[in-house]
Coordinates of C-alpha atoms in Angstrom, one line a residue:
M1 CA 95.6 168.9 230.8
T2 CA 94.7 171.4 228.4
D3 CA 91.2 172.9 229.4
D4 CA 89.8 173.2 225.6
A5 CA 87.1 170.4 224.8
V6 CA 88.4 168.1 222.0
D7 CA 85.7 168.6 219.1
A8 CA 84.2 165.8 217.4
V9 CA 86.4 165.7 214.6
E10 CA 89.6 166.1 216.8
L11 CA 87.9 163.2 218.7
E12 CA 87.2 160.8 216.0
I13 CA 90.6 161.2 214.6
L14 CA 92.5 160.5 217.8
R15 CA 90.4 157.3 218.7
N16 CA 91.3 155.9 215.8
Q17 CA 95.1 156.9 215.9
L18 CA 94.7 155.1 219.7
E19 CA 92.7 152.2 218.5
S20 CA 95.2 151.6 215.5
V21 CA 97.8 151.6 218.2
A22 CA 96.2 148.5 219.8
E23 CA 95.8 146.6 216.6
E24 CA 99.5 147.0 215.7
M25 CA 100.5 145.7 219.1
G26 CA 98.3 142.7 218.2
E27 CA 100.0 142.4 214.8
V28 CA 103.2 142.3 216.3
L29 CA 102.4 139.9 219.1
I30 CA 101.2 137.3 216.4
R31 CA 103.7 137.9 213.7
G32 CA 106.4 137.7 216.3
A33 CA 105.3 134.8 218.4
Y34 CA 106.3 130.5 218.2
S35 CA 103.5 129.0 219.4
P36 CA 101.0 128.3 216.6
N37 CA 98.1 128.9 219.4
I38 CA 99.3 132.7 219.1
T39 CA 100.6 132.8 215.3
E40 CA 97.6 130.5 214.1
R41 CA 94.8 130.5 216.7
R42 CA 95.5 134.3 217.4
D43 CA 94.7 133.7 221.4
C44 CA 95.9 136.9 222.4
S45 CA 94.8 140.4 223.3
T46 CA 96.0 144.2 223.3
A47 CA 94.9 147.2 224.8
L48 CA 96.1 150.8 225.9
F49 CA 94.9 152.1 229.3
D50 CA 95.1 155.8 230.6
A51 CA 97.3 156.8 233.9
D52 CA 94.4 156.1 236.2
G53 CA 93.9 152.4 234.6
R54 CA 91.0 153.4 232.2
L55 CA 90.8 151.3 228.9
V56 CA 91.0 154.0 226.4
A57 CA 91.5 151.7 223.1
Q58 CA 91.7 148.2 222.0
A59 CA 92.3 145.3 219.5
E60 CA 89.4 143.3 218.2
H61 CA 90.8 140.3 220.0
I62 CA 89.3 138.0 222.7
P63 CA 86.3 139.4 224.9
V64 CA 87.2 137.3 228.0
H65 CA 90.9 138.9 227.9
L66 CA 89.8 142.5 227.3
G67 CA 86.8 142.6 229.8
A68 CA 89.2 141.4 232.7
M69 CA 92.0 143.2 231.8
P70 CA 91.9 146.8 233.8
R71 CA 92.1 144.6 237.1
A72 CA 95.1 143.8 235.9
V73 CA 96.5 147.1 235.2
D74 CA 95.1 147.8 238.9
A75 CA 97.4 145.3 240.2
I76 CA 100.4 146.9 238.5
R77 CA 99.3 150.4 239.2
D78 CA 100.0 149.3 243.0
R79 CA 103.5 148.6 242.9
E80 CA 105.1 151.7 242.0
P81 CA 105.4 151.3 238.0
R82 CA 107.9 153.6 236.3
P83 CA 108.6 153.7 232.5
G84 CA 110.9 151.6 231.5
D85 CA 109.4 148.8 233.1
V86 CA 107.2 146.1 232.0
F87 CA 105.4 144.1 234.9
A88 CA 104.2 140.3 234.0
L89 CA 101.5 138.3 236.0
N90 CA 99.2 135.7 235.6
D91 CA 98.0 135.1 239.0
P92 CA 93.9 134.7 238.8
F93 CA 93.9 136.4 242.4
A94 CA 95.7 139.5 241.4
G95 CA 94.7 140.4 238.1
G96 CA 94.9 137.4 235.9
T97 CA 92.4 135.3 234.9
H98 CA 93.8 132.0 234.6
L99 CA 97.3 130.8 234.7
P100 CA 98.0 130.3 230.7
D101 CA 96.9 134.0 229.9
V102 CA 100.1 135.8 230.9
T103 CA 99.6 139.7 230.8
F104 CA 102.4 142.4 230.4
V105 CA 101.6 145.4 231.1
S106 CA 104.1 148.5 230.5
P107 CA 104.2 151.9 231.9
I108 CA 104.2 154.8 229.4
G109 CA 106.1 158.1 230.6
A110 CA 105.6 161.4 229.1
G111 CA 109.0 161.2 227.9
A112 CA 108.3 158.5 225.7
G113 CA 108.2 160.8 222.6
G114 CA 111.2 162.8 221.6
R115 CA 110.0 166.6 220.7
S116 CA 106.5 167.7 220.8
R117 CA 105.5 169.5 217.5
S118 CA 102.3 170.5 219.3
G119 CA 105.0 172.4 221.7
D120 CA 102.4 171.6 224.8
R121 CA 103.9 168.3 226.4
P122 CA 103.0 167.0 229.5
T123 CA 105.7 168.3 232.4
G124 CA 107.6 165.6 233.9
D125 CA 109.1 162.6 231.3
D126 CA 108.9 160.4 234.0
E127 CA 105.2 160.9 234.6
I128 CA 103.1 157.8 233.8
V129 CA 100.9 158.9 231.0
A130 CA 99.3 155.3 229.5
Y131 CA 100.2 152.0 230.0
A132 CA 100.3 149.1 227.0
V133 CA 99.0 145.9 227.8
S134 CA 99.3 142.4 226.2
R135 CA 97.4 139.3 227.3
A136 CA 98.7 135.8 225.6
H137 CA 97.6 132.3 226.1
H138 CA 100.7 130.6 226.8
A139 CA 100.6 126.8 225.4
D140 CA 102.0 125.8 229.1
V141 CA 102.9 127.3 232.1
G142 CA 103.6 123.9 234.0
G143 CA 101.2 122.5 236.5
M144 CA 100.3 118.4 236.8
A145 CA 99.2 117.8 233.1
P146 CA 100.9 119.2 229.9
G147 CA 99.1 122.4 228.8
S148 CA 98.4 123.7 231.9
M149 CA 94.7 122.7 232.0
P150 CA 94.4 119.3 234.0
A151 CA 90.7 118.2 234.3
G152 CA 90.8 117.1 237.6
A153 CA 92.4 120.1 239.5
R154 CA 91.7 120.6 242.9
E155 CA 94.1 123.6 243.5
I156 CA 95.8 126.5 241.7
Q157 CA 99.0 125.1 242.5
Q158 CA 98.2 122.2 240.3
E159 CA 97.7 124.1 237.5
G160 CA 100.7 125.6 236.6
L161 CA 103.5 128.7 237.8
R162 CA 101.5 131.3 239.8
V163 CA 103.0 134.7 239.0
P164 CA 102.0 137.9 240.7
P165 CA 102.8 141.3 239.3
V166 CA 106.6 141.5 239.1
R167 CA 109.1 143.2 237.0
I168 CA 110.4 141.4 234.0
V169 CA 111.7 144.4 232.5
A170 CA 113.5 146.9 234.7
D171 CA 114.4 150.6 233.8
G172 CA 114.9 149.0 229.9
T173 CA 116.9 146.0 231.0
V174 CA 115.1 142.5 231.1
V175 CA 115.5 140.9 234.3
D176 CA 117.0 137.3 233.5
D177 CA 116.7 136.2 236.9
V178 CA 112.9 136.1 236.9
L179 CA 112.8 134.8 233.1
E180 CA 114.8 132.1 233.9
L181 CA 112.8 131.2 237.1
V182 CA 109.5 131.3 234.9
L183 CA 111.2 129.0 232.0
A184 CA 112.6 126.7 234.3
N185 CA 109.0 125.5 235.6
V186 CA 107.3 125.0 232.0
R187 CA 107.1 122.7 229.2
N188 CA 109.0 123.7 225.9
P189 CA 110.8 126.6 227.5
A190 CA 112.2 127.9 223.9
Q191 CA 108.9 128.3 222.5
R192 CA 107.9 130.0 225.9
R193 CA 110.8 132.0 225.7
A194 CA 109.8 133.3 222.0
D195 CA 106.1 134.1 222.8
V196 CA 107.3 136.3 226.0
Q197 CA 109.8 138.1 223.5
A198 CA 106.6 138.6 221.1
Q199 CA 104.9 140.1 224.2
L200 CA 107.5 142.3 224.9
A201 CA 107.9 143.7 221.2
A202 CA 104.0 144.3 221.2
N203 CA 104.2 146.0 224.2
E204 CA 107.3 148.2 223.0
R205 CA 105.6 148.9 220.2
G206 CA 102.5 150.4 221.7
A207 CA 105.1 152.6 224.0
R208 CA 106.7 153.8 220.9
R209 CA 103.4 154.8 219.1
I210 CA 102.1 156.7 221.8
G211 CA 105.6 158.6 222.1
E212 CA 104.8 159.7 218.4
L213 CA 101.2 160.4 219.1
L214 CA 102.6 162.5 222.1
D215 CA 105.1 164.1 219.9
D216 CA 102.1 165.1 217.1
H217 CA 99.4 166.0 219.6
G218 CA 101.3 167.0 223.3
E219 CA 98.4 167.4 226.2
R220 CA 95.5 167.0 223.6
L221 CA 96.2 163.5 223.2
L222 CA 95.8 163.3 227.3
A223 CA 92.4 165.2 226.6
A224 CA 91.5 162.8 224.2
F225 CA 91.8 160.0 226.8
D226 CA 89.0 162.0 228.8
A227 CA 87.1 163.1 225.8
V228 CA 86.6 159.3 224.3
V229 CA 85.8 157.4 227.3
D230 CA 83.0 160.1 228.2
Y231 CA 81.6 160.0 224.8
S232 CA 81.4 156.2 224.9
R233 CA 79.7 156.3 228.5
A234 CA 77.3 158.9 227.5
R235 CA 76.0 156.5 224.3
M236 CA 76.2 153.4 226.8
K237 CA 73.7 155.1 229.4
R238 CA 71.3 156.2 226.1
E239 CA 71.5 152.7 225.0
L240 CA 70.6 151.3 228.5
S241 CA 67.9 154.1 229.0
A242 CA 66.0 152.5 226.1
L243 CA 66.2 149.0 227.6
E244 CA 62.7 148.0 229.4
P245 CA 63.5 148.7 232.9
G246 CA 62.8 146.3 235.6
T247 CA 64.6 143.3 237.7
Y248 CA 65.2 140.3 235.2
E249 CA 66.4 136.6 236.6
A250 CA 67.9 133.7 235.0
A251 CA 69.7 130.3 236.2
G252 CA 71.9 127.7 234.3
T253 CA 74.3 125.0 235.4
I254 CA 77.6 124.0 234.6
E255 CA 78.4 119.9 234.2
G256 CA 80.4 119.4 236.8
D257 CA 83.5 120.8 238.2
G258 CA 86.2 118.0 236.8
V259 CA 86.0 116.2 240.1
T260 CA 82.3 115.1 240.6
D261 CA 79.6 115.0 237.6
T262 CA 77.2 117.2 239.8
A263 CA 75.7 120.3 238.3
V264 CA 77.1 123.6 239.3
P265 CA 74.3 126.1 239.6
I266 CA 74.6 129.9 238.3
E267 CA 72.1 132.4 239.4
A268 CA 71.8 135.8 237.8
T269 CA 69.5 138.6 238.9
V270 CA 69.9 141.5 236.6
T271 CA 68.3 145.5 237.1
V272 CA 68.1 147.5 234.8
A273 CA 67.3 151.3 235.7
D274 CA 68.1 154.9 234.5
G275 CA 70.7 154.2 232.1
A276 CA 72.6 151.6 234.4
V277 CA 72.3 147.4 234.9
T278 CA 73.7 145.8 237.9
V279 CA 74.0 142.0 237.8
D280 CA 74.1 140.2 241.1
F281 CA 74.9 136.4 241.1
E282 CA 73.8 135.9 244.6
G283 CA 72.3 132.2 244.8
T284 CA 75.6 131.3 242.3
A285 CA 76.8 127.9 243.9
P286 CA 79.6 128.1 246.8
Q287 CA 83.0 128.0 245.1
V288 CA 83.8 124.2 244.5
A289 CA 86.9 121.6 244.6
G290 CA 87.1 121.3 240.9
N291 CA 88.3 124.3 238.9
V292 CA 85.6 125.6 237.4
N293 CA 85.8 128.5 239.6
A294 CA 85.9 132.0 237.5
P295 CA 87.9 135.0 239.3
L296 CA 85.2 138.0 239.4
A297 CA 87.1 140.0 236.6
V298 CA 86.1 136.8 234.5
A299 CA 82.5 137.1 235.2
E300 CA 82.5 140.8 234.9
S301 CA 84.1 140.6 231.2
A302 CA 80.9 138.0 230.5
V303 CA 78.6 140.5 231.9
Y304 CA 80.4 143.4 229.6
Y305 CA 80.5 141.3 226.4
V306 CA 76.6 140.6 226.8
I307 CA 75.7 144.6 227.6
R308 CA 78.0 145.1 224.1
C309 CA 76.1 142.5 222.2
I310 CA 72.6 144.3 223.0
T311 CA 73.7 147.8 222.8
D312 CA 74.6 149.5 219.3
P313 CA 78.0 148.1 218.1
E314 CA 79.4 151.0 216.8
I315 CA 79.9 152.6 220.6
P316 CA 83.4 152.6 221.1
P317 CA 84.9 150.1 223.2
N318 CA 86.5 151.7 226.6
Q319 CA 85.9 152.0 230.0
G320 CA 83.3 154.6 229.3
C321 CA 80.8 151.5 228.2
Y322 CA 81.6 149.5 231.6
D323 CA 81.5 152.3 234.1
P324 CA 77.1 152.2 234.1
V325 CA 78.0 148.1 234.4
T326 CA 77.8 146.7 238.1
V327 CA 78.7 143.1 238.7
E328 CA 78.4 141.5 242.3
A329 CA 79.2 138.3 243.2
P330 CA 79.9 136.8 247.0
E331 CA 83.3 136.2 248.3
G332 CA 83.9 132.7 248.2
S333 CA 81.4 131.9 245.4
L334 CA 82.0 130.1 242.4
L335 CA 82.1 133.5 240.5
N336 CA 84.4 135.1 243.2
P337 CA 86.4 132.6 244.4
T338 CA 89.4 132.7 247.0
P339 CA 92.8 131.1 247.1
P340 CA 94.0 128.3 246.7
A341 CA 90.8 127.9 244.2
A342 CA 91.6 126.0 241.0
V343 CA 90.1 128.2 238.2
V344 CA 91.5 127.2 234.6
G345 CA 88.4 126.3 233.8
G346 CA 86.2 128.9 234.6
N347 CA 87.7 131.4 232.4
V348 CA 87.0 129.1 229.5
E349 CA 83.8 127.2 230.5
T350 CA 81.8 128.7 233.3
S351 CA 82.5 132.2 231.5
Q352 CA 80.3 130.5 228.4
R353 CA 77.6 129.8 230.9
V354 CA 77.6 133.2 232.7
T355 CA 77.3 134.8 229.0
E356 CA 74.1 132.4 228.0
V357 CA 72.6 133.0 231.8
V358 CA 73.1 136.8 231.2
F359 CA 71.3 136.7 228.0
D360 CA 68.3 134.6 229.1
A361 CA 68.1 137.2 231.7
L362 CA 68.1 140.1 229.4
A363 CA 65.4 138.2 226.9
A364 CA 62.5 140.1 228.3
A365 CA 64.0 143.4 228.3
A366 CA 65.9 143.4 224.8
P367 CA 63.7 140.7 223.0
D368 CA 65.0 141.5 219.7
R369 CA 68.8 141.4 220.5
V370 CA 68.9 138.4 222.6
P371 CA 69.6 135.2 220.2
A372 CA 68.9 131.7 221.1
E373 CA 71.6 129.8 222.8
S374 CA 74.8 129.4 221.4
Q375 CA 76.7 125.8 221.7
G376 CA 78.1 127.7 225.1
T377 CA 81.4 125.8 225.5
M378 CA 84.7 126.2 224.5
N379 CA 85.6 122.9 223.4
N380 CA 89.0 122.6 224.9
L381 CA 91.4 120.2 223.7
V382 CA 94.9 119.7 225.0
V383 CA 97.4 117.2 223.7
G384 CA 101.1 117.2 225.3
G385 CA 104.3 115.2 225.9
P386 CA 107.5 116.1 227.6
D387 CA 108.6 118.4 224.3
F388 CA 105.6 119.5 222.4
T389 CA 101.9 121.1 223.9
Y390 CA 98.8 121.3 221.5
Y391 CA 96.1 123.5 223.0
E392 CA 92.6 124.1 220.7
T393 CA 89.4 125.5 221.3
I394 CA 86.8 123.9 218.7
G395 CA 84.1 126.1 217.4
G396 CA 80.4 124.8 217.5
G397 CA 76.9 126.2 216.6
A398 CA 75.9 129.8 217.2
G399 CA 72.2 130.5 218.3
A400 CA 70.2 131.9 215.6
T401 CA 68.8 135.4 216.0
P402 CA 65.7 137.3 215.3
N403 CA 66.9 138.3 211.9
R404 CA 68.6 135.1 210.7
D405 CA 70.1 131.8 210.9
G406 CA 73.1 130.9 213.6
A407 CA 76.6 130.5 212.0
S408 CA 78.1 126.9 211.9
G409 CA 81.3 126.0 213.1
V410 CA 82.3 129.3 214.9
Q411 CA 83.7 130.3 218.0
V412 CA 81.1 131.9 220.4
G413 CA 80.7 133.7 223.1
M414 CA 83.6 134.7 225.2
T415 CA 86.2 133.8 222.8
N416 CA 87.3 135.1 219.3
T417 CA 90.3 132.7 218.2
R418 CA 90.6 131.0 214.9
N419 CA 90.9 127.3 214.5
T420 CA 94.4 125.7 213.9
P421 CA 94.5 125.3 209.9
V422 CA 95.3 121.4 209.2
E423 CA 98.6 121.7 207.5
A424 CA 99.9 123.9 210.7
L425 CA 98.8 121.5 212.9
E426 CA 100.4 118.5 211.7
A427 CA 103.6 120.1 210.3
A428 CA 104.1 121.7 214.6
Y429 CA 102.7 118.5 216.5
P430 CA 102.4 114.5 216.2
L431 CA 99.2 114.6 215.3
R432 CA 97.2 113.6 212.3
V433 CA 94.1 115.0 212.1
A434 CA 91.8 112.8 210.6
E435 CA 88.8 114.4 210.4
Y436 CA 87.4 117.9 210.5
S437 CA 84.2 118.9 209.3
L438 CA 80.7 120.4 210.1
R439 CA 78.5 118.1 212.4
S440 CA 75.7 118.1 210.2
D441 CA 71.7 118.9 211.4
T442 CA 72.9 119.7 215.0
G443 CA 71.3 123.4 215.2
G444 CA 67.9 123.4 216.6
S445 CA 65.1 124.3 214.1
G446 CA 62.7 127.6 214.0
R447 CA 62.2 130.2 212.2
H448 CA 65.8 130.6 211.9
R449 CA 67.8 127.6 212.0
G450 CA 70.7 127.1 214.9
G451 CA 74.2 126.6 213.5
D452 CA 75.6 123.2 213.3
G453 CA 78.8 122.0 215.4
L454 CA 81.9 120.5 214.3
V455 CA 83.9 117.5 214.4
R456 CA 87.2 117.6 215.1
E457 CA 89.1 114.1 215.5
L458 CA 92.7 113.8 215.7
V459 CA 95.4 110.8 215.9
V460 CA 97.8 110.8 218.4
E461 CA 101.3 109.5 217.0
T462 CA 103.4 109.4 219.9
D463 CA 102.6 108.7 224.1
A464 CA 101.1 111.8 225.1
T465 CA 98.8 113.3 227.8
V466 CA 94.7 114.5 226.8
S467 CA 92.6 116.7 228.5
L468 CA 89.2 117.9 228.0
L469 CA 87.4 121.0 229.3
T470 CA 83.9 120.8 227.5
D471 CA 80.2 121.2 228.3
R472 CA 76.9 121.3 227.2
R473 CA 77.4 117.0 227.0
Q474 CA 74.1 116.8 228.8
T475 CA 72.1 120.0 228.8
P476 CA 71.5 121.2 225.0
P477 CA 71.5 124.8 224.1
A478 CA 68.1 126.2 224.2
G479 CA 66.2 127.6 221.5
R480 CA 64.3 130.9 222.0
A481 CA 60.8 132.5 221.2
G482 CA 59.6 128.8 220.1
G483 CA 62.6 127.6 218.4
T484 CA 64.1 123.9 219.5
D485 CA 67.0 123.1 221.1
G486 CA 70.2 122.7 219.6
T487 CA 72.3 119.0 219.7
V488 CA 74.6 118.7 223.0
G489 CA 78.2 117.9 222.3
E490 CA 80.0 114.3 222.4
N491 CA 84.0 113.3 223.2
F492 CA 85.5 110.0 222.6
V493 CA 88.9 108.4 222.9
D494 CA 89.3 105.2 220.9
G495 CA 85.2 105.3 220.1
E496 CA 84.4 105.1 223.7
A497 CA 82.3 107.8 224.8
V498 CA 84.0 109.6 227.7
A499 CA 83.1 112.7 230.4
S500 CA 83.0 116.0 229.6
K501 CA 86.1 117.0 231.6
L502 CA 89.1 114.6 231.4
T503 CA 92.6 114.0 231.5
R504 CA 94.1 110.8 230.3
A505 CA 97.3 109.3 229.5
V506 CA 97.1 107.8 225.9
E507 CA 99.4 105.3 224.0
A508 CA 100.8 106.0 220.3
G509 CA 98.1 105.8 218.2
T510 CA 95.1 106.6 220.1
T511 CA 92.3 108.7 218.7
V512 CA 90.8 111.6 220.0
R513 CA 87.3 112.9 218.6
V514 CA 85.0 116.1 219.7
E515 CA 81.9 116.5 218.5
T516 CA 80.7 120.1 219.3
P517 CA 77.0 121.2 220.1
G518 CA 74.6 123.0 217.8
G519 CA 73.3 126.3 218.6
G520 CA 69.6 126.6 219.4
G521 CA 66.8 127.9 216.9
Y522 CA 64.9 130.9 216.8
G523 CA 61.0 131.2 216.2
D524 CA 58.1 128.7 215.7
P525 CA 59.5 126.7 213.2
D526 CA 56.0 126.5 211.8
G527 CA 55.2 130.1 212.2
A528 CA 54.7 132.6 209.2

């Protein structure tokens, strides 16, 4: 690698080129996939890593995907990867998050390009210089219920097919035996095959573009990997140094684990000192029987998200942003479970609560940057049968901030997906949308109001299985600085109120209605 420093102009050019590659990978995945969950909701993420497994560029996709990706790359680096390979994994205990999120990791060799116009290519075409990574939520990966998100799962085997890091492409050739093994264990295999092909295409595009950048820049590109991480780290440390130093604590609960309705506590102690932050989840519940356990990578991702929210959003997102942040959780706890713990709800629901708890803890350290609590749930709704699987996370109210009202009917916290348009939903599935509207006056009042929740009501037009993984049905999103709380959400099946976490077989004609929470208000509503 060259010893010459990358100057500010060159760094900005190369940083933008790398981020453009990650964004282009995402577009290839979205346009090439078959399932509405990816093509419409865009429940997927793409990123680039260097040879040491450091995130160097990402697309602006899903926070819970992106913050947890480094562990997936680390898992692959332990498997003697070679250029021309593509590894697949979804195992939450080996680099994954939950089973529906399938990650593809492609090692990129120094020979990915052709002729180097800069004349200083890295030596050895087989030397790994980067990794292209995609992660997508597949609407079904097997398990005891369509959609692979059963509310009552007690072990990970009930949630779907568990795939440790395995080559799905070896030396440039798809390993058909591995692909067929996966497809034999999922519902809607034709749709899954198409989505797999889209992920492979996204990774291939990333490798091609990195090869072109190597042709243009040679070893200067590798120097840029270091420079962009160093730059982000320095800026993040300055931001954290500006926070009020000290130790801060907060706690929250998950409303049952899907097996019982007993509240599950989450406790966080946040220490801010010397341009760094340590978040310790000592005191959080031991891992539970149900599926709201969250792998440590998910807890890390939630913490990273909060830190990004309270610091300068213009800092380039990469490993440098994470280096000053340490996350600790006792082994065998809710946020660092051991096999065979069920975890599918941890990725989607527990991650949201971790986000709010860490925000609450940091409210005193960064009072002008922490909002009131948002809806704090993804409102997961799955309807499926032998030949279809519909999955959706439903938006709700965002918490108000010190400067403005909270947004209504949006995804918050750890998800950044779109909704499924009514036309696309009804065209793809045996479902009819009876109502899709804002849930008026559900945001908390204050100097700035919390955002309102949503109503999504579906008529299921065939016999099917319905699964709900939701939260904030008992405890409302809290207001801040004198603002009032938002309104809790509610779930109904044929007009009957049902639990926040549920899997139930239903007959054709059944109506499922999800009313999502509003966000908390900010500031005294009677204040100036």
